[in-house]
Amino acid sequence: MTDPAPMIDIRNLSVTFNRGRKPVKAVNGVSLSVRPGEVVALLGESGSGKSVTMRSLLRLHPAGTTIEGTMTVAGRDVTGLSKRELGDLRGPIVSMVFQEPRLALDPVYTLGRQIEETIMRHEKVSRAEASARALALFRKVRIPSPERRLKNYPHEMSGGMLQRSMIAMALACNPKVLLADEPTTALDATVQIQILLLIRDLQREYGLSVIFVTHDIGVAAEVADRIAVMYAGRIVEEGTVSEIIHAPKHPYTQGLLGARVELAHGRDRLITIPGAPPDLTNMPSGCAFSPRCPVASEPCHTRVPELVSQGEAGRVACIQYA
Amino acid sequence: MTDYLHRSMGDLDPRDRGGPAQPLVSVQGLVKHFPVKSSGLFQPRKVVRAVDSINFEILKGETLGVVGESGCGKSTTARLLMQLVKPDKGEVLFDGETVGGAISLGDYRRQVQMVFQDSYASLNPRLTIEESVSFGPRVHGVPAQTAIARAHDLLHRVGLEPNRFAGRYPHELSGGQRQRVNIARALALEPRLVILDEAVSALDKSVEAQVLNLLLDLKRDFGLTYLFISHDLNVVRFMCDRVMVMYLGKVAEIGSRDAIFERTKHPYSAALLASMPSMDPQARALEPPLVGDPPSPIDPPSGCRFHTRCKFAEDICAQIVPPLAAISQAQSAACLMSMPRSGHSHAPVHGDL
């Protein structure tokens, strides 16, 4: 945290969607910084605000969404960029890999064509040069018979191969930051581990800063340097992978780890967190986790705990540590 | 009418025919090929070999897990069991009786129910929760009043207070609550076998744990048998007594949970197990256990279907289809490496078990 120039610096970000009857505050005061060459996993359940936080960095929200706070990426203030400037940012500085490559890729163009187009949008190169780079990228992401595969349309490829193509496209303009939104959730376990290893290798090779959004703590443990746990629009705990996995501090993180089926050998029931995450349009007062928390006390229901430093690099938002 | 709610496992089910030793379901030589559009007029018609001659049994009172990659045939197997698709070949015996023969399809469907992955798509959006849960019994001739009363009992049983939830519509519930409704609906006809096809896969982890506990309670209270299909090996290990590993329409290995998870005899099962994230940042995987995606079931590889991705594959593996053979009482595998004198260099020399 003492690093002079973080690659990504998010300060007090709040995102409110204004569609529907009531405004929904999906992200509520998130601060997060990512150093150059660091991989941070945003871990949380659906509706926790992990994807919304990440998408804010590319301003990928529908019109009418209110974004508050400041976000800088590679020294640029993202909140104030014009459409044109955002276009210049997406690709050479920040790029993204989505959960569903089938929806993220254009079905009517070949994969080679789509990668060439990305390169030519940002750099003054000939098509021949762009296509040579596309081929090199396909080799890099270890797609077998890359010459032939570049001529394929998305529907001709399997899910794992498509996700590799998406990664190739994301790396086409040598970005500094890679945003990965549950990139392996739709894949089989055998393919998932291949993609995770690929992302890890490329991250090291390119020195990328990565934000990796996932709901799976096992996946986070496999790729990340640090983990930030989100609950109901806020970061509730942050720390190195070992800290989070071996010594979780927040009762929610403890509950998540305790409910893991891997730990239940020989037990006939799982330990569970009672209840369900809160409705974002109808948030409980005080700590959002307090209605489900086994150790909640009176002040938890009235006061929102701040994220305070805890241990070497960790931060926790729980009254027990305030 | 609610006495079944209080039946415990020790009591004899009046519908039981063959006794506890008789498998509840016995599948023999089941085949299902789906035709695909041919690419030209004179091209040979191609088929997806979704399920290609499989045999297995589901024992009374057990939970049998089915695992494998997408396209391995696990969901088709479930649909074949439910008679949602007609098999091309093969037979399903339910408690010793041929389905569609000695036991009519109506009787069979009453005793075998299914819970699907997509909790929203599997509920009628225009029916309230109590209407959905009581629908099945009413179709099978239970008077409306009784069916509704039973639906309320079941909703209570799965943790949804009928006073609050019975009149709601599916879109008013969360994913976990909807899946509880689907489970209640599956139980409304007092089935003996419940097929759970990725029933908890779409749920958040904290909700998944709650639903898994519920499934365990219901199994004990109603004396159910489960066929539990999942891609999550950790969940399968927690839930299941026995596990069946499928690969490209064939059974690769089947055996007790401990046999599969601790002494697997099939390189594919071993690779699947090794693909699970380790949860230990100090012991991260360095090499992926398997390279590439599963091949297409349209033109599966010759011989052992796994030989194209298997690190132990030899020439013989492309020629011989390994039969599913017993290795011990608790375990059978379809691999030439565990078949005596199969010609594979790792094969045991002696035939004794």
mmCIF file of N, CA and C in Angstrom, chain A residues 133-188:
data_model
loop_
_atom_site.group_PDB
_atom_site.id
_atom_site.type_symbol
_atom_site.label_atom_id
_atom_site.label_comp_id
_atom_site.label_asym_id
_atom_site.label_seq_id
_atom_site.Cartn_x
_atom_site.Cartn_y
_atom_site.Cartn_z
ATOM 1 N N ARG A 133 0.713 -10.599 -36.354
ATOM 2 C CA ARG A 133 0.676 -10.492 -34.901
ATOM 3 C C ARG A 133 -0.423 -11.357 -34.301
ATOM 4 N N ALA A 134 -1.557 -11.443 -35.017
ATOM 5 C CA ALA A 134 -2.640 -12.304 -34.550
ATOM 6 C C ALA A 134 -2.167 -13.752 -34.457
ATOM 7 N N LEU A 135 -1.391 -14.159 -35.473
ATOM 8 C CA LEU A 135 -0.870 -15.533 -35.478
ATOM 9 C C LEU A 135 0.069 -15.752 -34.292
ATOM 10 N N ALA A 136 0.932 -14.770 -34.048
ATOM 11 C CA ALA A 136 1.856 -14.896 -32.916
ATOM 12 C C ALA A 136 1.084 -14.990 -31.604
ATOM 13 N N LEU A 137 -0.010 -14.215 -31.501
ATOM 14 C CA LEU A 137 -0.816 -14.250 -30.279
ATOM 15 C C LEU A 137 -1.476 -15.613 -30.093
ATOM 16 N N PHE A 138 -1.983 -16.183 -31.188
ATOM 17 C CA PHE A 138 -2.617 -17.506 -31.095
ATOM 18 C C PHE A 138 -1.606 -18.560 -30.655
ATOM 19 N N ARG A 139 -0.347 -18.396 -31.119
ATOM 20 C CA ARG A 139 0.703 -19.321 -30.648
ATOM 21 C C ARG A 139 0.926 -19.133 -29.154
ATOM 22 N N LYS A 140 0.963 -17.860 -28.765
ATOM 23 C CA LYS A 140 1.243 -17.514 -27.370
ATOM 24 C C LYS A 140 0.210 -18.126 -26.413
ATOM 25 N N VAL A 141 -1.062 -18.103 -26.819
ATOM 26 C CA VAL A 141 -2.086 -18.677 -25.940
ATOM 27 C C VAL A 141 -2.263 -20.176 -26.184
ATOM 28 N N ARG A 142 -1.313 -20.757 -26.930
ATOM 29 C CA ARG A 142 -1.239 -22.211 -27.146
ATOM 30 C C ARG A 142 -2.503 -22.793 -27.759
ATOM 31 N N ILE A 143 -2.934 -22.187 -28.839
ATOM 32 C CA ILE A 143 -4.025 -22.780 -29.616
ATOM 33 C C ILE A 143 -3.388 -23.686 -30.665
ATOM 34 N N PRO A 144 -3.751 -24.981 -30.697
ATOM 35 C CA PRO A 144 -3.152 -25.882 -31.678
ATOM 36 C C PRO A 144 -3.563 -25.498 -33.109
ATOM 37 N N SER A 145 -2.707 -25.775 -34.069
ATOM 38 C CA SER A 145 -2.832 -25.357 -35.479
ATOM 39 C C SER A 145 -3.408 -23.947 -35.606
ATOM 40 N N PRO A 146 -2.632 -22.951 -35.151
ATOM 41 C CA PRO A 146 -3.134 -21.573 -35.095
ATOM 42 C C PRO A 146 -3.496 -20.974 -36.458
ATOM 43 N N GLU A 147 -2.750 -21.333 -37.538
ATOM 44 C CA GLU A 147 -3.052 -20.758 -38.859
ATOM 45 C C GLU A 147 -4.491 -21.068 -39.242
ATOM 46 N N ARG A 148 -4.882 -22.336 -39.048
ATOM 47 C CA ARG A 148 -6.216 -22.782 -39.421
ATOM 48 C C ARG A 148 -7.258 -22.157 -38.487
ATOM 49 N N ARG A 149 -6.944 -22.085 -37.196
ATOM 50 C CA ARG A 149 -7.904 -21.604 -36.200
ATOM 51 C C ARG A 149 -8.240 -20.126 -36.369
ATOM 52 N N LEU A 150 -7.280 -19.341 -36.888
ATOM 53 C CA LEU A 150 -7.550 -17.916 -37.099
ATOM 54 C C LEU A 150 -8.680 -17.714 -38.106
ATOM 55 N N LYS A 151 -8.865 -18.690 -38.989
ATOM 56 C CA LYS A 151 -9.909 -18.570 -40.013
ATOM 57 C C LYS A 151 -11.259 -19.070 -39.505
ATOM 58 N N ASN A 152 -11.294 -19.540 -38.267
ATOM 59 C CA ASN A 152 -12.548 -20.063 -37.714
ATOM 60 C C ASN A 152 -13.476 -18.940 -37.251
ATOM 61 N N TYR A 153 -14.764 -19.228 -37.315
ATOM 62 C CA TYR A 153 -15.754 -18.357 -36.689
ATOM 63 C C TYR A 153 -15.967 -18.833 -35.245
ATOM 64 N N PRO A 154 -16.446 -17.942 -34.369
ATOM 65 C CA PRO A 154 -16.602 -18.364 -32.962
ATOM 66 C C PRO A 154 -17.391 -19.660 -32.780
ATOM 67 N N HIS A 155 -18.436 -19.893 -33.593
ATOM 68 C CA HIS A 155 -19.243 -21.093 -33.349
ATOM 69 C C HIS A 155 -18.498 -22.377 -33.689
ATOM 70 N N GLU A 156 -17.359 -22.247 -34.368
ATOM 71 C CA GLU A 156 -16.618 -23.460 -34.738
ATOM 72 C C GLU A 156 -15.622 -23.889 -33.666
ATOM 73 N N MET A 157 -15.560 -23.129 -32.574
ATOM 74 C CA MET A 157 -14.559 -23.445 -31.551
ATOM 75 C C MET A 157 -15.225 -23.873 -30.247
ATOM 76 N N SER A 158 -14.479 -24.667 -29.466
ATOM 77 C CA SER A 158 -14.988 -25.083 -28.159
ATOM 78 C C SER A 158 -14.824 -23.939 -27.155
ATOM 79 N N GLY A 159 -15.471 -24.055 -26.011
ATOM 80 C CA GLY A 159 -15.445 -23.005 -24.995
ATOM 81 C C GLY A 159 -14.033 -22.656 -24.541
ATOM 82 N N GLY A 160 -13.206 -23.687 -24.333
ATOM 83 C CA GLY A 160 -11.845 -23.446 -23.872
ATOM 84 C C GLY A 160 -11.027 -22.709 -24.927
ATOM 85 N N MET A 161 -11.187 -23.129 -26.198
ATOM 86 C CA MET A 161 -10.441 -22.488 -27.288
ATOM 87 C C MET A 161 -10.905 -21.040 -27.468
ATOM 88 N N LEU A 162 -12.203 -20.797 -27.310
ATOM 89 C CA LEU A 162 -12.720 -19.438 -27.436
ATOM 90 C C LEU A 162 -12.157 -18.549 -26.339
ATOM 91 N N GLN A 163 -12.067 -19.095 -25.126
ATOM 92 C CA GLN A 163 -11.546 -18.278 -24.043
ATOM 93 C C GLN A 163 -10.070 -17.963 -24.299
ATOM 94 N N ARG A 164 -9.335 -18.920 -24.872
ATOM 95 C CA ARG A 164 -7.950 -18.629 -25.258
ATOM 96 C C ARG A 164 -7.909 -17.514 -26.305
ATOM 97 N N SER A 165 -8.841 -17.567 -27.279
ATOM 98 C CA SER A 165 -8.879 -16.519 -28.308
ATOM 99 C C SER A 165 -9.161 -15.159 -27.683
ATOM 100 N N MET A 166 -10.092 -15.142 -26.700
ATOM 101 C CA MET A 166 -10.422 -13.886 -26.027
ATOM 102 C C MET A 166 -9.192 -13.320 -25.325
ATOM 103 N N ILE A 167 -8.420 -14.213 -24.711
ATOM 104 C CA ILE A 167 -7.213 -13.765 -24.027
ATOM 105 C C ILE A 167 -6.219 -13.216 -25.049
ATOM 106 N N ALA A 168 -6.105 -13.911 -26.194
ATOM 107 C CA ALA A 168 -5.220 -13.426 -27.257
ATOM 108 C C ALA A 168 -5.650 -12.030 -27.685
ATOM 109 N N MET A 169 -6.950 -11.822 -27.843
ATOM 110 C CA MET A 169 -7.443 -10.522 -28.279
ATOM 111 C C MET A 169 -7.188 -9.459 -27.209
ATOM 112 N N ALA A 170 -7.356 -9.850 -25.956
ATOM 113 C CA ALA A 170 -7.144 -8.906 -24.867
ATOM 114 C C ALA A 170 -5.686 -8.452 -24.819
ATOM 115 N N LEU A 171 -4.770 -9.340 -25.231
ATOM 116 C CA LEU A 171 -3.356 -9.003 -25.163
ATOM 117 C C LEU A 171 -2.842 -8.349 -26.446
ATOM 118 N N ALA A 172 -3.736 -8.201 -27.440
ATOM 119 C CA ALA A 172 -3.316 -7.787 -28.783
ATOM 120 C C ALA A 172 -2.568 -6.464 -28.782
ATOM 121 N N CYS A 173 -2.945 -5.523 -27.928
ATOM 122 C CA CYS A 173 -2.298 -4.208 -27.939
ATOM 123 C C CYS A 173 -1.385 -4.003 -26.747
ATOM 124 N N ASN A 174 -0.846 -5.105 -26.208
ATOM 125 C CA ASN A 174 0.079 -5.032 -25.075
ATOM 126 C C ASN A 174 -0.432 -4.166 -23.927
ATOM 127 N N PRO A 175 -1.529 -4.545 -23.314
ATOM 128 C CA PRO A 175 -2.092 -3.725 -22.247
ATOM 129 C C PRO A 175 -1.231 -3.802 -20.990
ATOM 130 N N LYS A 176 -1.489 -2.862 -20.077
ATOM 131 C CA LYS A 176 -0.807 -2.891 -18.782
ATOM 132 C C LYS A 176 -1.680 -3.566 -17.733
ATOM 133 N N VAL A 177 -2.997 -3.516 -18.002
ATOM 134 C CA VAL A 177 -3.944 -4.028 -17.024
ATOM 135 C C VAL A 177 -4.891 -5.012 -17.700
ATOM 136 N N LEU A 178 -5.077 -6.174 -17.076
ATOM 137 C CA LEU A 178 -6.052 -7.133 -17.590
ATOM 138 C C LEU A 178 -7.152 -7.292 -16.551
ATOM 139 N N LEU A 179 -8.403 -7.110 -17.007
ATOM 140 C CA LEU A 179 -9.542 -7.329 -16.129
ATOM 141 C C LEU A 179 -10.186 -8.640 -16.544
ATOM 142 N N ALA A 180 -10.345 -9.550 -15.614
ATOM 143 C CA ALA A 180 -10.901 -10.859 -15.951
ATOM 144 C C ALA A 180 -12.169 -11.073 -15.131
ATOM 145 N N ASP A 181 -13.298 -11.187 -15.812
ATOM 146 C CA ASP A 181 -14.590 -11.317 -15.132
ATOM 147 C C ASP A 181 -15.039 -12.777 -15.179
ATOM 148 N N GLU A 182 -14.784 -13.540 -14.144
ATOM 149 C CA GLU A 182 -15.123 -14.959 -14.059
ATOM 150 C C GLU A 182 -14.762 -15.695 -15.355
ATOM 151 N N PRO A 183 -13.513 -15.591 -15.825
ATOM 152 C CA PRO A 183 -13.203 -16.137 -17.154
ATOM 153 C C PRO A 183 -13.264 -17.656 -17.236
ATOM 154 N N THR A 184 -13.296 -18.346 -16.102
ATOM 155 C CA THR A 184 -13.273 -19.811 -16.180
ATOM 156 C C THR A 184 -14.545 -20.442 -15.633
ATOM 157 N N THR A 185 -15.521 -19.623 -15.251
ATOM 158 C CA THR A 185 -16.704 -20.169 -14.583
ATOM 159 C C THR A 185 -17.520 -21.084 -15.493
ATOM 160 N N ALA A 186 -17.536 -20.771 -16.804
ATOM 161 C CA ALA A 186 -18.348 -21.572 -17.712
ATOM 162 C C ALA A 186 -17.589 -22.796 -18.235
ATOM 163 N N LEU A 187 -16.365 -22.995 -17.757
ATOM 164 C CA LEU A 187 -15.541 -24.069 -18.335
ATOM 165 C C LEU A 187 -15.487 -25.297 -17.432
ATOM 166 N N ASP A 188 -15.180 -26.438 -18.040
ATOM 167 C CA ASP A 188 -14.950 -27.652 -17.256
ATOM 168 C C ASP A 188 -13.701 -27.491 -16.402
#
